[in-house]
Amino acid sequence: DDFFHDTVAKLLSNMGVSPTEIDVLIVNVSMFASVPSLASRIVNHYKMRDDIKVYNLSVMGCSASLISVNVAQSVFKHQKDRYALVVTSESLSPNWYSGNDRSMILSNCLFRSGGCAILLTNKWALRNRAMFKLKCLLRTHHGARDDSYESCIQTDDSKGLLGFHLSKDLPKAAARCLVDNLKVVAPNILPVTEILR
C-alpha cells in the first residue's frame, strides 16, 4: 500500500492530473494476489470515479507490464480522449524460497518488491507534453513450447519447499523470443537500406 500511495501520488502531482480524471486503471503484480485487489485499494484510496474502467492482472510474471500497456492501447483504440493509469509491481514476499536448491535460490536474487506507475493518454491536445509516443507494441507467447514453458516454473524442491525453478533453458527461450520479436519489429524501425542489406 505504501508503494502504491507514494508512487501514484507523485505521478499525478507531477502531471497535474486529479485522480477523478483517470478513465482507466490497470494494475498488475507479478506473483501476488490480494483481497481486496490492488486495483480496488488504489480506487478506494484516491476516491476515483464510479465509472472508472479497472483491469487487475495478477500472477503474470515478467510479461505483466507489457500486457498492461497493451490493455491500455486496446482501450485507446475504441475510446478517445482518455487517461489510463498503469501501475506495475512485483512482490516476491509471499513466494520467498527458503531452501538451498541453487536453481530456486536464483529467483530470490532476481525478483524483489517494488514497481512503478505511468500515465498514458490518447488526448491529442496533450501530444506536445508527452515524453514518449507508443508506435509499436509486440507480444510473443512461446508457452506451447515445453522448454519455454518449463524454463521458469513454480514447484517443490526435494525437501517439499515451494519455490521457482529457473532452468538452464531460460536464456535460450529468452533469446528465441527476442529473435522472433526482432523479425517483426526490425522492419518498423530500421531504414530501408538496412532492411535490404
XYZ file of C-alpha atoms in Angstrom:
197
model
C 0.000 0.000 0.000
C 2.814 2.433 0.859
C 4.445 1.874 -2.522
C 1.190 2.418 -4.430
C 0.213 5.509 -2.466
C 3.599 7.159 -2.788
C 4.219 6.356 -6.456
C 0.758 7.193 -7.771
C 0.555 10.395 -5.709
C 3.886 11.638 -7.069
C 2.955 10.805 -10.656
C -0.429 12.518 -10.541
C 1.031 15.549 -8.755
C 3.887 15.903 -11.279
C 1.480 15.650 -14.206
C -1.146 17.952 -12.670
C -3.862 15.325 -13.078
C -6.575 14.688 -10.490
C -7.426 11.071 -9.568
C -11.003 11.785 -10.706
C -9.718 12.460 -14.247
C -8.423 8.891 -14.638
C -10.647 6.902 -17.010
C -8.804 3.568 -16.947
C -6.778 1.945 -14.161
C -4.621 -1.085 -14.949
C -2.759 -2.682 -12.065
C -0.509 -5.705 -12.301
C 1.623 -7.620 -9.881
C 3.986 -10.376 -10.914
C 3.455 -13.078 -8.268
C 0.937 -11.919 -5.678
C -2.839 -11.793 -5.308
C -4.610 -9.895 -2.526
C -8.165 -9.327 -1.325
C -9.337 -6.657 -1.860
C -7.434 -6.404 -5.114
C -4.592 -3.937 -5.517
C -6.692 -2.025 -8.056
C -9.529 -1.721 -5.529
C -7.103 -0.414 -2.929
C -5.950 2.345 -5.305
C -9.505 3.290 -6.354
C -10.569 3.497 -2.706
C -7.528 5.425 -1.514
C -7.822 8.074 -4.250
C -11.651 8.082 -4.323
C -11.681 7.636 -8.093
C -14.884 7.873 -10.154
C -17.540 5.150 -10.076
C -17.353 4.674 -13.854
C -13.595 4.073 -13.988
C -12.639 1.015 -16.040
C -10.433 -1.229 -13.905
C -8.224 -4.108 -15.002
C -6.413 -6.132 -12.356
C -3.741 -8.525 -13.630
C -2.146 -10.902 -11.143
C 0.472 -13.650 -11.308
C 1.558 -12.841 -14.855
C 5.282 -12.672 -14.181
C 7.632 -10.536 -16.227
C 5.125 -10.068 -19.031
C 2.593 -8.254 -16.831
C 3.893 -4.749 -17.610
C 3.798 -5.271 -21.358
C 0.319 -6.803 -21.145
C -0.870 -3.811 -19.078
C 0.341 -1.308 -21.682
C -1.286 -3.455 -24.381
C -4.611 -3.334 -22.482
C -4.380 0.478 -22.345
C -3.558 0.582 -26.061
C -6.636 -1.543 -26.831
C -8.882 0.752 -24.786
C -7.456 3.804 -26.580
C -8.337 2.316 -29.978
C -12.039 2.363 -29.079
C -12.299 5.335 -26.707
C -10.943 8.808 -27.411
C -9.600 11.475 -25.031
C -8.831 9.116 -22.150
C -6.280 8.891 -19.364
C -5.007 5.449 -18.373
C -3.003 4.895 -15.207
C -0.811 1.780 -15.369
C 0.636 0.621 -12.056
C 3.054 -2.252 -12.368
C 4.603 -4.032 -9.417
C 6.406 -7.077 -8.146
C 6.214 -8.759 -4.775
C 8.323 -11.802 -4.034
C 7.494 -11.748 -0.305
C 4.810 -14.495 -0.317
C 6.912 -16.602 -2.707
C 10.287 -16.362 -0.970
C 12.204 -19.631 -1.316
C 13.866 -20.712 1.938
C 15.568 -23.883 0.711
C 19.060 -24.466 -0.722
C 18.399 -25.655 -4.301
C 20.583 -23.341 -6.416
C 18.182 -23.238 -9.365
C 15.479 -21.969 -6.995
C 17.600 -19.602 -4.864
C 18.338 -17.607 -8.005
C 14.749 -16.323 -8.151
C 15.253 -14.750 -4.685
C 18.143 -12.753 -6.165
C 16.423 -11.742 -9.406
C 12.934 -10.848 -8.185
C 12.177 -8.292 -5.491
C 9.387 -5.970 -4.341
C 8.644 -2.589 -5.904
C 7.343 -1.171 -9.144
C 6.368 1.985 -10.993
C 3.409 3.956 -12.317
C 2.916 5.501 -15.750
C 0.233 7.819 -17.062
C -0.838 7.175 -20.650
C -3.238 9.228 -22.748
C -4.631 9.445 -26.240
C -5.661 13.087 -25.834
C -4.491 14.828 -28.996
C -4.186 18.178 -27.184
C -1.516 16.712 -24.862
C 0.762 15.308 -27.584
C 3.379 18.030 -27.030
C 3.637 17.264 -23.295
C 4.235 13.552 -23.828
C 7.650 12.123 -23.055
C 7.172 9.182 -25.440
C 4.823 8.080 -28.197
C 3.902 4.396 -28.409
C 4.370 3.403 -32.036
C 4.750 -0.359 -31.928
C 3.913 -2.931 -29.288
C 4.624 -6.612 -29.822
C 3.829 -9.632 -27.696
C 5.099 -13.134 -28.426
C 3.970 -16.184 -26.460
C 6.097 -19.338 -26.523
C 4.114 -21.176 -23.835
C 3.305 -24.018 -26.238
C 6.999 -24.986 -26.357
C 7.881 -27.297 -23.488
C 11.386 -25.881 -22.980
C 9.984 -22.330 -22.747
C 7.083 -23.408 -20.549
C 9.371 -25.212 -18.096
C 12.132 -22.566 -18.052
C 10.525 -20.792 -15.065
C 8.054 -22.841 -13.097
C 6.798 -22.898 -9.516
C 7.455 -26.289 -7.936
C 8.557 -28.067 -4.778
C 12.211 -28.895 -4.177
C 13.427 -32.299 -2.911
C 12.509 -31.273 0.676
C 9.000 -30.135 -0.264
C 9.744 -26.393 -0.072
C 7.886 -24.300 -2.653
C 9.891 -22.041 -4.960
C 10.534 -21.009 -8.556
C 12.804 -23.276 -10.585
C 14.772 -21.435 -13.272
C 16.082 -23.975 -15.787
C 19.179 -23.803 -17.953
C 16.851 -23.417 -20.961
C 15.737 -19.952 -19.782
C 18.445 -17.979 -21.669
C 17.740 -19.958 -24.875
C 13.984 -19.407 -24.527
C 14.505 -15.670 -23.938
C 16.879 -15.404 -26.926
C 14.389 -17.215 -29.193
C 11.647 -14.783 -28.112
C 13.922 -11.812 -28.754
C 14.807 -13.065 -32.245
C 11.129 -13.661 -33.105
C 10.241 -10.167 -31.894
C 13.105 -8.557 -33.826
C 11.895 -10.199 -37.046
C 8.627 -8.303 -36.670
C 9.926 -5.065 -35.119
C 13.011 -4.543 -37.323
C 11.076 -3.603 -40.491
C 9.226 -0.935 -38.473
C 12.336 0.736 -37.040
C 15.219 0.166 -39.468
C 15.888 2.303 -42.556
C 15.010 0.662 -45.882
C 18.719 0.349 -46.757
C 19.355 -1.749 -43.642
C 16.320 -3.936 -44.298
C 17.513 -4.596 -47.865
C 21.014 -5.375 -46.621
